[in-house]
Every structure is written in structure tokens, then in C-alpha cells.
Coordinates of C-alpha atoms in Angstrom, one line a residue:
M3 CA -0.2 -14.8 75.2
K4 CA -1.7 -16.8 78.1
N5 CA -2.2 -20.5 77.6
L6 CA -5.5 -22.2 78.6
E7 CA -4.2 -23.4 82.0
E8 CA -3.2 -19.8 83.0
I9 CA -6.6 -18.5 81.9
I10 CA -8.3 -21.2 84.0
K11 CA -6.2 -20.3 87.0
E12 CA -7.4 -16.7 86.8
G13 CA -11.0 -17.7 87.2
E14 CA -14.2 -16.7 85.5
S15 CA -14.4 -13.3 84.0
K16 CA -16.0 -11.2 81.3
T17 CA -14.5 -13.5 78.7
V18 CA -14.3 -16.8 80.5
E19 CA -17.0 -19.1 82.0
F20 CA -16.6 -22.6 83.5
K21 CA -19.0 -25.5 83.6
E22 CA -18.2 -28.8 85.3
L23 CA -20.5 -30.8 83.1
F24 CA -22.4 -30.2 79.8
P25 CA -24.8 -27.4 80.8
P26 CA -28.5 -27.2 79.9
N27 CA -29.2 -25.9 76.4
I28 CA -30.5 -22.5 77.5
K29 CA -27.4 -21.8 79.6
I30 CA -25.2 -22.5 76.7
A31 CA -27.2 -20.2 74.4
K32 CA -27.2 -17.4 76.9
T33 CA -23.5 -17.5 77.5
I34 CA -22.6 -17.7 73.9
I35 CA -25.0 -14.8 73.1
A36 CA -23.5 -12.7 75.9
F37 CA -19.9 -13.4 74.6
A38 CA -20.9 -12.5 71.0
N39 CA -22.5 -9.2 72.2
T40 CA -19.7 -8.2 74.4
A41 CA -16.0 -9.1 73.9
G42 CA -16.1 -12.7 72.8
G43 CA -15.0 -15.4 75.2
K44 CA -14.5 -19.1 76.1
L45 CA -16.9 -21.5 77.7
I46 CA -14.7 -24.2 79.2
I47 CA -16.4 -27.4 80.1
G48 CA -14.6 -29.7 82.6
V49 CA -13.8 -27.0 85.2
N50 CA -15.7 -26.3 88.4
D51 CA -16.7 -23.0 90.0
Q52 CA -13.5 -23.1 92.1
S53 CA -11.3 -23.1 88.9
E54 CA -10.4 -26.7 89.5
I55 CA -9.9 -28.8 86.4
V56 CA -12.1 -31.9 87.0
G57 CA -11.8 -33.1 83.4
L58 CA -14.2 -35.0 81.1
E59 CA -14.2 -38.7 80.3
D60 CA -15.3 -40.5 77.2
I61 CA -16.5 -37.5 75.3
D62 CA -17.0 -37.5 71.5
I63 CA -15.8 -34.1 70.4
F64 CA -17.7 -34.3 67.1
E65 CA -20.9 -35.2 68.8
W66 CA -20.5 -32.3 71.3
Q67 CA -19.7 -30.0 68.5
D68 CA -22.8 -31.0 66.5
R69 CA -24.9 -30.8 69.6
I70 CA -23.8 -27.3 70.6
S71 CA -24.0 -26.1 67.0
S72 CA -27.6 -27.3 66.8
I73 CA -28.5 -25.6 70.1
L74 CA -27.1 -22.3 68.9
Y75 CA -28.7 -22.6 65.4
D76 CA -32.1 -23.4 67.0
S77 CA -31.9 -20.8 69.8
C78 CA -29.9 -17.8 68.6
Y79 CA -30.4 -15.1 66.1
P80 CA -28.4 -14.1 64.1
N81 CA -26.6 -17.4 63.9
I82 CA -23.4 -17.8 65.9
M83 CA -20.6 -20.1 64.8
P84 CA -18.0 -20.6 67.5
E85 CA -14.8 -22.7 67.4
F86 CA -14.6 -26.0 69.3
Y87 CA -11.6 -27.8 70.6
T88 CA -10.3 -30.0 73.5
S89 CA -7.2 -29.5 75.6
N90 CA -5.4 -31.9 77.8
I91 CA -4.2 -30.2 80.9
S92 CA -2.2 -32.3 83.4
G93 CA -3.9 -35.5 82.1
K94 CA -7.4 -34.1 82.3
M95 CA -9.5 -33.2 79.2
V96 CA -11.5 -30.0 78.9
F97 CA -13.8 -29.0 76.1
V98 CA -13.7 -25.4 74.9
V99 CA -16.3 -23.4 73.0
E100 CA -14.7 -20.2 71.8
V101 CA -16.7 -17.3 70.3
S102 CA -15.5 -14.0 68.8
R103 CA -17.4 -10.8 69.3
G104 CA -20.0 -10.7 66.6
S105 CA -20.5 -8.2 63.8
L106 CA -24.3 -8.6 63.4
L107 CA -25.2 -7.1 66.8
P108 CA -27.3 -7.6 68.8
Y109 CA -27.6 -11.4 69.2
Y110 CA -30.6 -12.8 71.1
L111 CA -32.7 -15.8 72.0
K112 CA -35.3 -16.5 69.3
T113 CA -37.9 -17.5 71.8
K114 CA -37.7 -14.3 73.8
G115 CA -37.1 -11.8 71.0
K116 CA -34.6 -9.0 70.8
N117 CA -36.0 -6.8 73.6
E118 CA -36.0 -9.6 76.3
G119 CA -33.6 -12.1 74.9
T120 CA -30.5 -10.1 74.3
Y121 CA -27.7 -10.9 76.8
I122 CA -24.4 -9.1 77.6
R123 CA -21.5 -10.0 79.8
I124 CA -21.2 -8.0 83.0
G125 CA -18.1 -9.2 85.0
A126 CA -18.4 -13.0 85.1
T127 CA -22.2 -13.1 84.7
N128 CA -24.7 -13.0 81.8
R129 CA -27.3 -10.2 82.1
V130 CA -30.3 -9.3 80.1
A131 CA -29.4 -6.2 78.1
S132 CA -31.4 -3.0 78.8
F133 CA -33.1 -1.1 76.0
D134 CA -30.2 1.4 76.0
N135 CA -27.7 -1.5 75.8
I136 CA -29.6 -2.8 72.7
I137 CA -29.7 0.6 71.0
D138 CA -25.9 0.9 71.6
L139 CA -25.3 -2.6 70.1
E140 CA -27.3 -1.7 67.1
R141 CA -25.3 1.5 66.7
Q142 CA -22.1 -0.4 67.0
R143 CA -23.2 -2.8 64.2
R144 CA -23.8 0.2 61.9
N145 CA -20.4 1.7 63.0
L146 CA -22.3 4.9 64.1
S147 CA -21.5 7.2 66.9
F148 CA -24.3 8.6 69.0
D149 CA -23.8 12.0 67.3
E150 CA -24.5 10.5 63.9
E151 CA -27.8 8.9 64.8
I152 CA -30.9 10.3 63.1
D153 CA -33.6 11.9 65.2
Y154 CA -36.9 11.1 63.4
D155 CA -39.1 13.1 65.8
V156 CA -37.7 16.6 64.9
D157 CA -38.3 18.5 61.7
Y158 CA -35.0 19.9 60.6
E159 CA -36.6 23.0 59.2
S160 CA -37.7 23.9 62.7
I161 CA -34.1 24.0 64.0
N162 CA -32.5 27.5 64.4
Y163 CA -29.0 27.3 63.2
N164 CA -28.3 31.0 62.8
F165 CA -25.1 30.5 64.9
L166 CA -23.7 28.3 62.2
K167 CA -24.8 30.7 59.4
K168 CA -23.0 33.5 61.3
E169 CA -19.8 31.4 61.7
Y170 CA -19.7 30.7 58.0
R171 CA -20.4 34.3 57.0
E172 CA -17.5 35.4 59.1
I173 CA -15.2 33.4 56.8
G174 CA -17.0 34.5 53.7
K175 CA -19.1 31.4 53.1
E176 CA -22.7 30.3 53.2
I177 CA -24.1 27.1 54.7
D178 CA -27.0 25.3 53.2
V179 CA -28.7 21.9 53.4
E180 CA -26.0 20.2 51.3
K181 CA -23.2 21.4 53.5
L182 CA -25.2 20.3 56.6
K183 CA -25.4 16.9 55.1
N184 CA -21.7 16.8 54.4
L185 CA -21.1 17.7 58.0
K186 CA -23.4 14.8 59.0
L187 CA -25.7 17.3 60.8
L188 CA -28.5 16.2 58.4
K189 CA -29.1 12.9 56.8
E190 CA -31.4 11.8 54.0
E191 CA -33.4 8.7 54.3
N192 CA -36.2 7.5 51.9
N193 CA -36.1 10.9 50.2
K194 CA -36.7 12.8 53.4
I195 CA -34.2 14.8 55.4
Y196 CA -33.7 14.4 59.1
P197 CA -31.5 16.0 61.7
T198 CA -28.8 14.0 63.5
K199 CA -28.3 14.0 67.3
A200 CA -25.2 16.2 66.6
F201 CA -27.3 18.9 65.0
L202 CA -29.7 18.9 67.9
I203 CA -26.8 19.1 70.4
L204 CA -25.2 22.0 68.6
S205 CA -28.6 23.7 68.5
G206 CA -29.2 23.3 72.2
L207 CA -32.2 21.0 71.7

């Protein structure tokens, strides 16, 4: 496993961002949100854009920890709780904010809302997530594949699935709504039955 100095030498990336000094609140929030929505990461303060360790002097780790925690609590939803620590590299102190990929996706800025305030990490930059990105993050939170998603706009009774009925008859069985639900081709929600994307794909819709 790479140590922090080796990580710094490799430069900024999908999971690493440098700041020479304590960054503005909004930049901290965007970076931490992007890390939480993507693959986690480290915000390392005390390193410049050229991957040079400039170090920090006279910092109070507990004050910085409380300050960043307050920024994230006030700015981000759902709440993100990173780890904080310092590291002394060749006599120079850096401060690290490390966040894991979140499980309550998507994370976003409260002031902008989910549609405009969700950020993801693309390369070494933070980007506003597209609508498709947000849908994908929500699907990941529910541990659903695209095929398992419900399509609320199609009446399942209008779907022709004679091809499935034929396949089942050839093996001496019948297929009904309950079997379609077991196959995750139909799902019931609020006492109403809906087709999944998989059912529409199989039906050529």
C-alpha cells in the first residue's frame, strides 16, 4: 500500500486533490461531495499544484477538524463524516481530509439542491453531475441494476409476452404474473404492478 508521500508524488487524480492553503468553504464542500459520490479520496492541504509539499505552520488540528466538519454539516446532504489527520513529511506538516465513498448516494450541496448541486470526480476535477449521473447514483444506492428499475409509464397488461408463454409451454409450464414478479420482470409497488426495464427490453419496447 502506498504511503502518503508516494501518493503526493503521483499528483492529483480521481481520488487525490491538493490545496496549498485552507480553501474556501464551497471548494471544500464540492471536493468532499465529489469524492463521496465517486470513489472516495483525500484532500491534502499543504501541497501546491506542482505536487510540492509546502507544509503548514502553527495549525490547530482540532480547530481545523471542527471547522471542516461544520462546513460539511451546513453545506452537504446527506451528512458526510470524513477522517482528519496530519502527517509530517520530511519535516513539513500536511493536513489530510479523507472520505470514503458514501452509501447514501447522491450527495449534494444543500443550497443548490440535488439536480444542480451533485458533484462527481472526473479525472482530477470536480464536475456537476448530469441527470443521468444522478439517476445512476440513486440506482447504486438501492443496489439496483438498470434492468431491475421500474418503468412507471407503461401498463404491464399492454405488454405482449407471448414469446415467454411459448417458451414455458415448450417445457410443460405456464407463466403468470407471480412468475414474472419472481423473475423481476414485474414489480409491485403501493399495491400496483409495474414492468421493469428488463421486461420492456425482452418485449422489444
